[in-house]
mmCIF file of C-alpha atoms in Angstrom:
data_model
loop_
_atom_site.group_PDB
_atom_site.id
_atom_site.type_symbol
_atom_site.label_atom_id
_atom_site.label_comp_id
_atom_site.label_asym_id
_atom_site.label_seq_id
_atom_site.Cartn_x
_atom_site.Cartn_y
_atom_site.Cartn_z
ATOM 1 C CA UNK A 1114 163.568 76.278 126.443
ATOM 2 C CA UNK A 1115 162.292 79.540 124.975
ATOM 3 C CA UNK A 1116 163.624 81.536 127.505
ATOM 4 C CA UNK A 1117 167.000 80.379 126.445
ATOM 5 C CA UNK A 1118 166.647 81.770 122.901
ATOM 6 C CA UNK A 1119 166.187 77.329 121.871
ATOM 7 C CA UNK A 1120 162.602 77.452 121.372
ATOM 8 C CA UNK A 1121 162.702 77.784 117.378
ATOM 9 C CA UNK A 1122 165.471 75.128 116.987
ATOM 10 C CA UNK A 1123 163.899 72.739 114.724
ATOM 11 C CA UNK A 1124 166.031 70.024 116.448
ATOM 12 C CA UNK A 1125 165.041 70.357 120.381
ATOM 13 C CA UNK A 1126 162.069 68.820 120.021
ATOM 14 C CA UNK A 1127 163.351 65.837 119.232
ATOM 15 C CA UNK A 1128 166.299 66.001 121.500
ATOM 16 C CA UNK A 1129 163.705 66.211 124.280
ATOM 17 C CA UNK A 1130 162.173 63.237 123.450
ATOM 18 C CA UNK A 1131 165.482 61.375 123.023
ATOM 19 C CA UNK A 1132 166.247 62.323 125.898
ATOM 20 C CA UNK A 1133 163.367 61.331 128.006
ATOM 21 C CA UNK A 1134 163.121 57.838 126.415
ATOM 22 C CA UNK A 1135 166.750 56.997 127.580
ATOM 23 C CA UNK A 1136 165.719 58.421 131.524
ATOM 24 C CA UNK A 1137 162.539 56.500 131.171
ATOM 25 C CA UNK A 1138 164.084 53.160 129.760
ATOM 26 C CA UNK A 1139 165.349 50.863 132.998
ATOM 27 C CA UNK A 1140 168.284 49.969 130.496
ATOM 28 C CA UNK A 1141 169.459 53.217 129.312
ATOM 29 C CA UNK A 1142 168.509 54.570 133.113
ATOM 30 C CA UNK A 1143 170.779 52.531 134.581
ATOM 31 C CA UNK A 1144 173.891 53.944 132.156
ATOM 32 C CA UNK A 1145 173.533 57.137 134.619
ATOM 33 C CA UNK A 1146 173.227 55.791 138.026
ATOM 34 C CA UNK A 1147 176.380 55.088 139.684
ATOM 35 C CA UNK A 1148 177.876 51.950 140.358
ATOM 36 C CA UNK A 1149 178.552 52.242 143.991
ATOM 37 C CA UNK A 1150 178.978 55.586 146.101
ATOM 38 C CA UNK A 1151 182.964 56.093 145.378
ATOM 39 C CA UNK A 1152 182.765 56.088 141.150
ATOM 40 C CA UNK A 1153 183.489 58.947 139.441
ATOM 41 C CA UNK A 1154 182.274 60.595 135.576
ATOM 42 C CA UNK A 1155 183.965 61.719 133.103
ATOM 43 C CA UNK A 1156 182.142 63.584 130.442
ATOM 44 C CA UNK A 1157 183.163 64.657 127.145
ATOM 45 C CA UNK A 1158 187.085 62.884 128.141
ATOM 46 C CA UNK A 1159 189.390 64.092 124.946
ATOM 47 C CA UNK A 1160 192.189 61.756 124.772
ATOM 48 C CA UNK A 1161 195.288 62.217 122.525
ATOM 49 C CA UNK A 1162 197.809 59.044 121.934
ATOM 50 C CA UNK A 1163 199.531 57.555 119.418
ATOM 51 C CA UNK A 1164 197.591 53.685 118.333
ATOM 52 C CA UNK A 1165 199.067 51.342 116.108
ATOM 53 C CA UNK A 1166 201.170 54.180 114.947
ATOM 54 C CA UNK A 1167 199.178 56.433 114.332
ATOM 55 C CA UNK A 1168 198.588 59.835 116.374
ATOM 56 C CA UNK A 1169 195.003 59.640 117.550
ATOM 57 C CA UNK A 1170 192.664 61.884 118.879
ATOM 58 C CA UNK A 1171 189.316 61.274 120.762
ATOM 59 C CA UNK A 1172 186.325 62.222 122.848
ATOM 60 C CA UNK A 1173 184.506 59.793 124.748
ATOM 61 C CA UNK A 1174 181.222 60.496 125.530
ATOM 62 C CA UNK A 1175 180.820 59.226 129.219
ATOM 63 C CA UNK A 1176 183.413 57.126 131.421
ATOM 64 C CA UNK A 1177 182.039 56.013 134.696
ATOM 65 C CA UNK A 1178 185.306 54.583 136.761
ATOM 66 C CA UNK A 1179 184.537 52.481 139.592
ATOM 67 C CA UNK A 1180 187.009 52.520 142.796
ATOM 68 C CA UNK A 1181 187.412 50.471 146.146
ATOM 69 C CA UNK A 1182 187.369 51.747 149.448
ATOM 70 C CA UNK A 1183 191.238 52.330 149.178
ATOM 71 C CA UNK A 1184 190.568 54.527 146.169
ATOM 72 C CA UNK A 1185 191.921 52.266 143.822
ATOM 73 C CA UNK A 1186 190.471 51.574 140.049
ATOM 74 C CA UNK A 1187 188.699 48.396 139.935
ATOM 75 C CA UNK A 1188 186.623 48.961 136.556
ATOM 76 C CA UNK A 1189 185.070 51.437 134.616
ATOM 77 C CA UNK A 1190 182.365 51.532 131.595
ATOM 78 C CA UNK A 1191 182.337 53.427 128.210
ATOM 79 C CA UNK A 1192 179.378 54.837 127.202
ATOM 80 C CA UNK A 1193 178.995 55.869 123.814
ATOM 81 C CA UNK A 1194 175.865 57.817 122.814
ATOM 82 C CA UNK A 1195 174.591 57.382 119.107
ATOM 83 C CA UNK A 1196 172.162 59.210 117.651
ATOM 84 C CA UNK A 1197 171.745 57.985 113.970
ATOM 85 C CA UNK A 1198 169.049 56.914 112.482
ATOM 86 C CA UNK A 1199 168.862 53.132 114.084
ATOM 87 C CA UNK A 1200 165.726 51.626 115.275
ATOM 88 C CA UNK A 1201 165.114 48.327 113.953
ATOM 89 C CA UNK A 1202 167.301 45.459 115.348
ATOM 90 C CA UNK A 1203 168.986 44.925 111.925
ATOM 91 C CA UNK A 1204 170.113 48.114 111.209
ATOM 92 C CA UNK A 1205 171.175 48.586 114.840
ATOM 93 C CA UNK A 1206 173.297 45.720 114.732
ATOM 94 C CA UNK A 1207 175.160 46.869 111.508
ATOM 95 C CA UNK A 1208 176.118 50.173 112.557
ATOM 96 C CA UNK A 1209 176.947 48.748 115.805
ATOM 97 C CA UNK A 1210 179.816 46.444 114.336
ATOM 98 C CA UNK A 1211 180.686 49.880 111.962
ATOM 99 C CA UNK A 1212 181.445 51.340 115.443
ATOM 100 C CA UNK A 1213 183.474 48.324 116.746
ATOM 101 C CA UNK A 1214 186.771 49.850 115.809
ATOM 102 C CA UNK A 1215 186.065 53.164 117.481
ATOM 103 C CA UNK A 1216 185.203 51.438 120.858
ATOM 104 C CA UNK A 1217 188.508 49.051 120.420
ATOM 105 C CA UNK A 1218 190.455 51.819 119.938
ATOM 106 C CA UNK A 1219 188.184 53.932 122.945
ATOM 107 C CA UNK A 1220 189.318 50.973 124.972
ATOM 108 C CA UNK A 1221 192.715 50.831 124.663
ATOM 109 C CA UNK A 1222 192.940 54.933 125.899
ATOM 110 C CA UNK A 1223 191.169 53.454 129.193
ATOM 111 C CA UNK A 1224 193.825 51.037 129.433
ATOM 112 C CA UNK A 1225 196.746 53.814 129.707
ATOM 113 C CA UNK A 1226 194.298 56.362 131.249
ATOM 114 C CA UNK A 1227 193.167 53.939 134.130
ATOM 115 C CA UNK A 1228 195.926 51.226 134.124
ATOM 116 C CA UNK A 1229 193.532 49.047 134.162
ATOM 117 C CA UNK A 1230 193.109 45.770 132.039
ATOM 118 C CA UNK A 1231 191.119 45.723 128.741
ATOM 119 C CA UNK A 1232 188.754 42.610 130.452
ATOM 120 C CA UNK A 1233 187.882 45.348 133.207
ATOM 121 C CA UNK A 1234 186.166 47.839 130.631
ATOM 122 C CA UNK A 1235 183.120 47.663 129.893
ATOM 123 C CA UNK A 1236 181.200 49.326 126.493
ATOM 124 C CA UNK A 1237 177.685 50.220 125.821
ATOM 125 C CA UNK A 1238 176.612 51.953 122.697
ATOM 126 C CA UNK A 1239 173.427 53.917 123.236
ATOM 127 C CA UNK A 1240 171.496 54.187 120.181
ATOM 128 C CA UNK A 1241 169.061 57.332 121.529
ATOM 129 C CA UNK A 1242 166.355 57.490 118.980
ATOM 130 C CA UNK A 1243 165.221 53.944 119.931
ATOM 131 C CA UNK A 1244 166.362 54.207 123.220
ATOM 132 C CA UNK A 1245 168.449 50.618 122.664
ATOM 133 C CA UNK A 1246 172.089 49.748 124.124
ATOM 134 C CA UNK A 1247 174.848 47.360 122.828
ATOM 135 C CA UNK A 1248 177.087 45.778 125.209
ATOM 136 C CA UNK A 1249 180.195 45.513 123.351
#
């Protein structure tokens, strides 16, 4: 990391770690392995539509879109990384509801973006400092 001019970032440390507890945790593992050999990954997807009204604009974190062997969409999974301060089941569970309206709304740009229906999406919240997901 030094080498890279990141070794005096207070923060890497600790992103490390973060990161190695989700690889090493068969739950949060899983989250990066694909489905079957013909999905696909989006990362960092920015999405602009208007919701309810309203003129919306959003990044999901990481889409993994299943196909069939005719290339068509069957299903794909949201996967929302979190990184706040959330390690007790409790707490996790409260800021998971907080971030119910974000996924419902996350949703519902996989619906026009895939043409798929909402029942075939999938959502996991990824809470990294305890290495914990929410199905949602």
């Amino acid at each position: 990391a030094s080498e890279r001019g990141w070794g005096d970032e207070p923060a890497l440390p600790e992103a490390l770690r973060q990161i190695e507890t989700l690889l090493s945790t068969p739950a949060t593992r899983l989250l990066f392995e694909p489905p079957s050999p013909r999905a696909e990954v989006w990362r960092e997807r920015v999405f602009d539509m208007v919701d309810d009204g309203e003129f919306v604009t959003g990044t999901m974190d990481r889409v993994v879109i299943d196909r069939d062997a005719g290339g068509k969409v069957t299903s794909a999974r949201l996967i929302d990384f979190k990184t706040d301060e959330a390690t007790t089941d409790e707490v996790i569970a409260k800021k998971a509801k907080g971030y119910a309206p974000q996924i419902a709304r996350y949703r519902r740009a996989l619906v026009r973006l895939t043409g798929l229906p909402v029942k075939s999406i999938g959502a996991s919240l990824v809470f990294t400092r305890a290495g914990r997901v929410v199905e949602m």
